[in-house]
CSV table of C-alpha atoms in Angstrom, one decimal:
chain,number,residue,atom,x,y,z
A,1,MET,CA,-4.2,6.9,6.0
A,2,ASP,CA,-6.4,4.8,3.8
A,3,THR,CA,-5.0,1.4,2.8
A,4,ILE,CA,-7.6,1.0,0.1
A,5,GLY,CA,-6.0,1.2,-3.3
A,6,THR,CA,-6.6,0.7,-7.0
A,7,HIS,CA,-3.8,-1.1,-8.9
A,8,LEU,CA,-4.0,-1.2,-12.7
A,9,LEU,CA,-1.8,-3.6,-14.5
A,10,VAL,CA,-1.6,-2.3,-18.1
A,11,GLU,CA,-0.3,-4.2,-21.1
A,12,LEU,CA,0.6,-1.8,-24.0
A,13,LYS,CA,1.0,-3.7,-27.2
A,14,ALA,CA,2.0,-2.9,-30.8
A,15,CYS,CA,3.6,0.3,-29.6
A,16,ASP,CA,6.0,2.5,-31.5
A,17,SER,CA,9.5,1.0,-31.0
A,18,LYS,CA,11.3,4.3,-31.1
A,19,SER,CA,9.1,5.8,-28.5
A,20,LEU,CA,9.7,2.8,-26.3
A,21,ASN,CA,13.4,3.4,-26.2
A,22,ASP,CA,13.3,7.2,-25.6
A,23,VAL,CA,14.0,7.4,-21.9
A,24,SER,CA,13.7,11.2,-21.7
A,25,SER,CA,10.3,11.2,-23.4
A,26,ILE,CA,9.1,8.3,-21.2
A,27,GLU,CA,10.2,10.1,-18.1
A,28,ARG,CA,8.4,13.2,-19.1
A,29,ALA,CA,5.3,11.2,-20.0
A,30,MET,CA,5.3,9.4,-16.7
A,31,HIS,CA,5.4,12.7,-14.8
A,32,ALA,CA,2.6,14.0,-16.9
A,33,ALA,CA,0.7,10.7,-16.4
A,34,ALA,CA,1.0,11.0,-12.6
A,35,SER,CA,-0.2,14.6,-12.8
A,36,ALA,CA,-3.1,13.6,-15.0
A,37,ALA,CA,-4.1,11.0,-12.4
A,38,GLY,CA,-4.0,13.6,-9.7
A,39,ALA,CA,-1.0,11.9,-7.9
A,40,THR,CA,1.9,13.6,-6.2
A,41,VAL,CA,5.4,12.5,-7.3
A,42,VAL,CA,7.9,11.9,-4.4
A,43,SER,CA,10.9,10.7,-6.4
A,44,SER,CA,11.7,9.1,-9.8
A,45,GLN,CA,14.3,6.8,-11.3
A,46,PHE,CA,14.7,5.9,-15.0
A,47,HIS,CA,17.1,3.7,-16.8
A,48,ASN,CA,17.9,3.0,-20.4
A,49,PHE,CA,19.1,-0.6,-20.9
A,50,GLY,CA,21.5,-2.0,-23.4
A,51,PRO,CA,20.9,-2.8,-26.2
A,52,GLN,CA,17.4,-1.3,-25.8
A,53,GLY,CA,14.6,-0.9,-23.3
A,54,VAL,CA,13.6,1.4,-20.5
A,55,SER,CA,12.6,0.9,-16.9
A,56,GLY,CA,11.3,3.7,-14.8
A,57,VAL,CA,9.5,4.1,-11.5
A,58,LEU,CA,7.9,7.1,-9.8
A,59,VAL,CA,7.3,6.8,-6.1
A,60,LEU,CA,4.0,8.6,-5.4
A,61,ALA,CA,2.5,10.0,-2.3
A,62,GLU,CA,-0.3,7.6,-3.2
A,63,SER,CA,2.0,4.5,-4.0
A,64,HIS,CA,3.8,4.1,-7.4
A,65,LEU,CA,3.7,4.3,-11.2
A,66,SER,CA,6.1,2.0,-13.1
A,67,VAL,CA,6.9,1.3,-16.7
A,68,HIS,CA,9.1,-1.4,-18.4
A,69,THR,CA,9.5,-1.3,-22.2
A,70,TRP,CA,10.7,-3.8,-24.8
A,71,PRO,CA,11.2,-1.8,-28.0
A,72,GLU,CA,12.1,-5.0,-29.9
A,73,HIS,CA,8.7,-6.4,-29.2
A,74,GLY,CA,6.7,-3.1,-29.3
A,75,TYR,CA,5.6,-3.9,-25.8
A,76,ALA,CA,5.4,-2.0,-22.4
A,77,ALA,CA,4.2,-3.1,-19.0
A,78,VAL,CA,2.8,-0.3,-16.9
A,79,ASP,CA,1.6,-0.4,-13.3
A,80,ILE,CA,-0.4,2.4,-11.7
A,81,TYR,CA,-1.1,1.8,-8.0
A,82,THR,CA,-2.8,4.6,-6.1
A,83,CYS,CA,-4.3,4.7,-2.6
A,84,GLY,CA,-7.0,7.0,-1.4
A,85,PRO,CA,-10.1,8.2,-3.1
A,86,ASP,CA,-8.7,11.3,-4.9
A,87,CYS,CA,-6.8,9.8,-7.8
A,88,GLU,CA,-8.0,8.6,-11.2
A,89,PRO,CA,-5.3,6.1,-12.3
A,90,ALA,CA,-7.1,5.3,-15.6
A,91,LEU,CA,-6.1,8.8,-16.8
A,92,ALA,CA,-2.4,7.9,-16.3
A,93,HIS,CA,-2.4,4.9,-18.5
A,94,LYS,CA,-4.4,6.6,-21.2
A,95,LEU,CA,-1.8,9.3,-21.5
A,96,LEU,CA,1.1,6.7,-21.6
A,97,ALA,CA,-0.7,4.7,-24.3
A,98,GLU,CA,-0.9,7.8,-26.4
A,99,VAL,CA,2.7,8.7,-26.0
A,100,LEU,CA,3.9,5.2,-26.7
A,101,LYS,CA,1.5,4.9,-29.6
A,102,ALA,CA,0.0,1.7,-28.4
A,103,SER,CA,-2.4,0.0,-30.8
A,104,THR,CA,-4.0,-2.1,-28.0
A,105,VAL,CA,-4.3,-1.6,-24.3
A,106,GLU,CA,-5.2,-4.3,-21.8
A,107,VAL,CA,-6.0,-3.4,-18.3
A,108,LEU,CA,-6.4,-5.6,-15.2
A,109,GLU,CA,-7.8,-3.7,-12.2
A,110,ILE,CA,-7.0,-5.0,-8.7
A,111,LYS,CA,-8.5,-3.6,-5.5
A,112,ARG,CA,-6.1,-3.8,-2.6
A,113,GLY,CA,-6.1,-2.9,1.0
A,114,LEU,CA,-7.6,-4.0,4.3
A,115,ALA,CA,-11.1,-2.8,3.9
A,116,VAL,CA,-11.8,-4.4,0.5
A,117,ALA,CA,-14.9,-6.5,0.6
A,118,THR,CA,-14.2,-10.2,1.2
A,119,SER,CA,-17.4,-11.8,0.1
A,120,ASN,CA,-17.6,-13.4,-3.4
A,121,ASP,CA,-20.5,-11.6,-5.1
A,122,SER,CA,-21.5,-10.9,-8.6
A,123,GLN,CA,-19.6,-7.7,-8.8
A,124,GLY,CA,-16.1,-9.0,-8.7
A,125,ILE,CA,-13.9,-12.0,-8.1
A,126,VAL,CA,-13.0,-11.6,-4.5
A,127,SER,CA,-10.8,-13.7,-2.3
A,128,GLN,CA,-9.6,-12.8,1.2
A,129,GLY,CA,-9.3,-9.1,0.5
A,130,ILE,CA,-7.9,-8.8,-3.0
A,131,VAL,CA,-10.5,-8.0,-5.6
A,132,VAL,CA,-9.8,-8.7,-9.3
A,133,GLY,CA,-12.4,-6.4,-10.6
A,134,HIS,CA,-12.2,-5.0,-14.0
A,135,HIS,CA,-10.3,-6.6,-16.9
A,136,SER,CA,-10.8,-4.7,-20.0
A,137,ILE,CA,-9.4,-4.4,-23.5
A,138,GLN,CA,-9.4,-0.9,-24.6
A,139,HIS,CA,-8.6,0.6,-27.9
A,140,THR,CA,-6.7,3.8,-28.1
A,141,SER,CA,-7.7,6.6,-30.4
A,142,LEU,CA,-4.8,5.7,-32.6
A,143,GLN,CA,-6.0,2.5,-34.1
A,144,HIS,CA,-9.4,1.0,-33.5
A,145,THR,CA,-8.2,-2.6,-33.6
A,146,SER,CA,-10.9,-5.2,-33.3
A,147,LEU,CA,-10.2,-7.4,-30.3
A,148,GLN,CA,-12.1,-9.9,-28.3
A,149,HIS,CA,-13.2,-8.6,-24.9
A,150,THR,CA,-13.1,-11.4,-22.4
A,151,PRO,CA,-13.8,-9.8,-19.0
A,152,LEU,CA,-13.0,-11.7,-15.8
A,153,SER,CA,-15.7,-9.6,-14.2
A,154,VAL,CA,-16.6,-6.0,-13.9
A,155,LEU,CA,-16.7,-4.0,-10.8
A,156,SER,CA,-19.5,-1.5,-10.6
A,157,ASP,CA,-18.7,2.0,-9.4
A,158,GLU,CA,-20.5,1.2,-6.2
A,159,SER,CA,-18.4,-1.9,-5.6
A,160,GLY,CA,-15.2,-0.1,-6.5
A,161,GLU,CA,-15.9,2.3,-3.7
A,162,SER,CA,-17.0,-0.1,-1.1
A,163,GLY,CA,-15.2,0.3,2.2
A,164,GLN,CA,-13.3,3.2,0.8
A,165,GLY,CA,-12.8,5.9,3.4
A,166,LYS,CA,-12.1,9.5,2.9
A,167,ASP,CA,-8.6,9.6,4.3
A,168,ARG,CA,-6.1,11.4,2.3
A,169,ALA,CA,-3.0,9.9,0.8
A,170,ARG,CA,0.1,9.8,2.9
A,171,SER,CA,2.0,12.9,3.5
A,172,ARG,CA,5.2,13.7,1.7
A,173,PRO,CA,8.4,12.3,3.1
A,174,GLU,CA,9.8,13.8,6.2
B,1,MET,CA,14.8,-10.1,-24.2
B,2,ASP,CA,11.9,-12.1,-22.9
B,3,THR,CA,8.7,-10.2,-22.2
B,4,ILE,CA,7.2,-13.0,-20.1
B,5,GLY,CA,7.1,-12.0,-16.5
B,6,THR,CA,5.6,-13.1,-13.2
B,7,HIS,CA,4.1,-10.4,-11.1
B,8,LEU,CA,3.2,-11.2,-7.5
B,9,LEU,CA,0.9,-8.8,-5.7
B,10,VAL,CA,1.4,-9.6,-2.0
B,11,GLU,CA,-0.8,-8.4,0.9
B,12,LEU,CA,1.1,-8.6,4.2
B,13,LYS,CA,-1.4,-8.3,7.1
B,14,ALA,CA,-1.1,-8.1,10.9
B,15,CYS,CA,2.5,-7.2,10.7
B,16,ASP,CA,4.7,-5.6,13.4
B,17,SER,CA,4.0,-1.9,13.4
B,18,LYS,CA,7.4,-0.9,14.4
B,19,SER,CA,9.0,-2.9,11.7
B,20,LEU,CA,6.7,-1.3,9.1
B,21,ASN,CA,8.0,2.1,10.0
B,22,ASP,CA,11.7,1.3,10.0
B,23,VAL,CA,12.9,2.5,6.6
B,24,SER,CA,16.5,1.4,7.0
B,25,SER,CA,15.5,-2.1,7.9
B,26,ILE,CA,13.0,-2.3,5.1
B,27,GLU,CA,15.5,-1.1,2.6
B,28,ARG,CA,18.0,-3.7,3.7
B,29,ALA,CA,15.3,-6.4,3.6
B,30,MET,CA,14.2,-5.3,0.1
B,31,HIS,CA,17.8,-5.7,-1.2
B,32,ALA,CA,18.0,-9.1,0.5
B,33,ALA,CA,14.7,-10.1,-1.0
B,34,ALA,CA,15.8,-9.1,-4.5
B,35,SER,CA,19.0,-11.2,-3.9
B,36,ALA,CA,17.0,-14.1,-2.6
B,37,ALA,CA,14.8,-14.0,-5.7
B,38,GLY,CA,17.9,-14.1,-7.9
B,39,ALA,CA,17.3,-10.5,-9.2
B,40,THR,CA,19.8,-7.7,-9.9
B,41,VAL,CA,19.2,-4.3,-8.4
B,42,VAL,CA,19.7,-1.4,-10.7
B,43,SER,CA,18.7,1.4,-8.4
B,44,SER,CA,16.6,2.1,-5.3
B,45,GLN,CA,14.6,4.8,-3.6
B,46,PHE,CA,13.0,4.7,-0.1
B,47,HIS,CA,11.0,7.2,1.8
B,48,ASN,CA,9.7,7.6,5.3
B,49,PHE,CA,6.4,9.4,5.3
B,50,GLY,CA,4.9,11.6,8.1
B,51,PRO,CA,3.5,10.8,10.5
B,52,GLN,CA,4.3,7.2,9.6
B,53,GLY,CA,4.7,4.7,6.7
B,54,VAL,CA,7.4,3.7,4.2
B,55,SER,CA,7.4,3.5,0.4
B,56,GLY,CA,10.3,2.0,-1.4
B,57,VAL,CA,11.0,0.7,-4.9
B,58,LEU,CA,14.0,-1.2,-6.4
B,59,VAL,CA,14.3,-1.1,-10.1
B,60,LEU,CA,15.6,-4.5,-11.1
B,61,ALA,CA,17.3,-5.7,-14.2
B,62,GLU,CA,14.3,-8.0,-14.4
B,63,SER,CA,11.6,-5.3,-13.6
B,64,HIS,CA,10.9,-4.1,-10.1
B,65,LEU,CA,10.2,-4.8,-6.4
B,66,SER,CA,8.1,-2.3,-4.4
B,67,VAL,CA,6.8,-2.0,-0.9
B,68,HIS,CA,4.3,0.4,0.8
B,69,THR,CA,3.6,0.2,4.5
B,70,TRP,CA,0.8,1.4,6.8
B,71,PRO,CA,2.2,0.9,10.3
B,72,GLU,CA,-1.0,2.2,11.9
B,73,HIS,CA,-2.9,-0.7,10.2
B,74,GLY,CA,-0.2,-3.4,10.4
B,75,TYR,CA,-0.4,-3.7,6.6
B,76,ALA,CA,2.1,-3.7,3.7
B,77,ALA,CA,1.5,-4.0,0.0
B,78,VAL,CA,4.4,-5.6,-1.8
B,79,ASP,CA,4.9,-6.1,-5.6
B,80,ILE,CA,7.5,-8.4,-7.1
B,81,TYR,CA,7.6,-8.3,-10.9
B,82,THR,CA,10.4,-10.3,-12.6
B,83,CYS,CA,10.8,-11.1,-16.2
B,84,GLY,CA,12.8,-14.0,-17.6
B,85,PRO,CA,13.0,-17.6,-16.4
B,86,ASP,CA,15.9,-17.2,-13.9
B,87,CYS,CA,14.2,-15.5,-10.9
B,88,GLU,CA,12.1,-17.0,-8.1
B,89,PRO,CA,10.0,-14.1,-6.9
B,90,ALA,CA,8.2,-16.1,-4.3
B,91,LEU,CA,11.5,-16.2,-2.3
B,92,ALA,CA,11.4,-12.4,-2.1
B,93,HIS,CA,8.0,-12.0,-0.5
B,94,LYS,CA,8.7,-14.8,2.0
B,95,LEU,CA,11.7,-13.0,3.2
B,96,LEU,CA,9.8,-9.7,3.5
B,97,ALA,CA,7.0,-11.4,5.4
B,98,GLU,CA,9.5,-12.6,7.9
B,99,VAL,CA,11.2,-9.3,8.4
B,100,LEU,CA,7.9,-7.5,8.8
B,101,LYS,CA,6.5,-10.3,11.0
B,102,ALA,CA,3.4,-10.7,8.9
B,103,SER,CA,0.8,-13.0,10.5
B,104,THR,CA,-0.9,-13.6,7.2
B,105,VAL,CA,0.3,-13.3,3.6
B,106,GLU,CA,-1.9,-13.2,0.6
B,107,VAL,CA,-0.5,-13.6,-2.9
B,108,LEU,CA,-2.0,-12.9,-6.3
B,109,GLU,CA,0.1,-14.2,-9.2
B,110,ILE,CA,-0.2,-12.5,-12.6
B,111,LYS,CA,1.5,-13.8,-15.7
B,112,ARG,CA,2.3,-10.9,-18.0
B,113,GLY,CA,3.9,-10.5,-21.4
B,114,LEU,CA,3.4,-11.1,-25.1
B,115,ALA,CA,3.7,-14.8,-25.3
B,116,VAL,CA,1.3,-15.7,-22.5
B,117,ALA,CA,-1.3,-18.2,-23.6
B,118,THR,CA,-4.6,-16.5,-24.6
B,119,SER,CA,-7.0,-19.4,-24.4
B,120,ASN,CA,-9.3,-19.8,-21.4
B,121,ASP,CA,-8.6,-23.2,-20.1
B,122,SER,CA,-8.7,-25.1,-16.8
B,123,GLN,CA,-5.2,-24.0,-15.8
B,124,GLY,CA,-5.9,-20.3,-15.3
B,125,ILE,CA,-8.2,-17.4,-15.8
B,126,VAL,CA,-6.8,-16.0,-19.1
B,127,SER,CA,-7.9,-13.1,-21.1
B,128,GLN,CA,-6.0,-11.5,-24.0
B,129,GLY,CA,-2.6,-12.3,-22.6
B,130,ILE,CA,-2.8,-11.6,-18.9
B,131,VAL,CA,-3.2,-14.7,-16.8
B,132,VAL,CA,-4.4,-14.4,-13.3
B,133,GLY,CA,-3.0,-17.7,-12.1
B,134,HIS,CA,-2.4,-18.4,-8.5
B,135,HIS,CA,-4.1,-16.7,-5.6
B,136,SER,CA,-3.1,-18.2,-2.4
B,137,ILE,CA,-3.2,-17.5,1.3
B,138,GLN,CA,0.0,-18.5,2.9
B,139,HIS,CA,1.0,-18.7,6.5
B,140,THR,CA,4.3,-17.5,7.6
B,141,SER,CA,6.4,-19.5,10.0
B,142,LEU,CA,5.8,-16.9,12.6
B,143,GLN,CA,2.1,-17.5,13.3
B,144,HIS,CA,0.2,-20.4,11.9
B,145,THR,CA,-3.1,-18.5,11.7
B,146,SER,CA,-5.9,-20.6,10.4
B,147,LEU,CA,-7.3,-18.9,7.2
B,148,GLN,CA,-9.6,-19.9,4.5
B,149,HIS,CA,-7.9,-20.5,1.2
B,150,THR,CA,-10.0,-19.4,-1.7
B,151,PRO,CA,-8.0,-19.7,-4.9
B,152,LEU,CA,-9.1,-18.1,-8.0
B,153,SER,CA,-7.4,-20.8,-9.9
B,154,VAL,CA,-4.0,-22.4,-9.9
B,155,LEU,CA,-1.6,-22.4,-12.8
B,156,SER,CA,0.3,-25.6,-13.2
B,157,ASP,CA,4.0,-25.4,-13.8
B,158,GLU,CA,3.5,-26.4,-17.4
B,159,SER,CA,1.0,-23.5,-17.9
B,160,GLY,CA,3.3,-21.1,-16.2
B,161,GLU,CA,6.1,-21.8,-18.5
B,162,SER,CA,4.1,-21.8,-21.7
B,163,GLY,CA,5.6,-19.7,-24.4
B,164,GLN,CA,8.5,-18.7,-22.1
B,165,GLY,CA,11.8,-18.4,-23.9
B,166,LYS,CA,15.2,-18.6,-22.5
B,167,ASP,CA,16.2,-15.0,-23.1
B,168,ARG,CA,18.0,-13.4,-20.3
B,169,ALA,CA,16.7,-10.4,-18.4
B,170,ARG,CA,17.7,-7.0,-19.7
B,171,SER,CA,21.2,-5.9,-19.4
B,172,ARG,CA,22.2,-3.3,-16.9
B,173,PRO,CA,21.8,0.3,-17.8
B,174,GLU,CA,24.2,1.9,-20.2
């Protein structure tokens, strides 16, 4: 099985507070997000905290999808980590940003795994295997807020696929 | 509740293959790792994949702790994401590295949350809130492999604490 993975760390800001505290809606959205990314859900766990806030994680055949929300601050931290070449994790966070009505979305893309290029080149900040590739500020379709875009660096498509085999994601649990 | 969090992305390499496929041992180690970090476990889910490999996630009161293993490659990807000032996530990955007999450990530290400093200064690579602060190669006590250390940048303690309040982690689920 391929160890190469894409891990998106997503900061959703200025979200709708009510949506951030609706654990049922968030769980449905997370399953829809996994499906949108082309991932297979193995198991899920969601919790509503007191006085407010939701945490939830889906274990995927391809790794995991997690969300933690702070309704009082309009903020959610989302992680989408998928291994193998068949998923499109960006589609997952876009769906979650819409459901949570995020005004701004910040994405840090990390390439992980054993075959990630280890040379420091112009296409990414690379060190001993982890590649911090694509740090972008995106605007949802809800509000086109003007933000500074201060990229760390941008991985080209070619770089993003370097060393990536065609192994499938791991099988479902025995 | 404090949105400021420390997220460690940990690459464990040249691990013991048998340990990487022992789901019971990994689940025990993950609970011990959460405890070592000072975190509170809310729920857990662990799976053994076919033909090999383990994925497991603990939802924490402070966010989450996850592991994905590839016994056939001697590799595991660990995430430790804790919010609030009371946890020491580095203690978690050190314990897991020992249990999985990792020869090399690579750590990327990300500061997340709304109050993270947003200026680009000498203490970290900062962009619109996410701080990529401390990328280190560590050697476990098991094998003192000689490795290059190529840091992206290092956050000082002062920078790491900037804007960090004293709110407690979220309460346990209702």
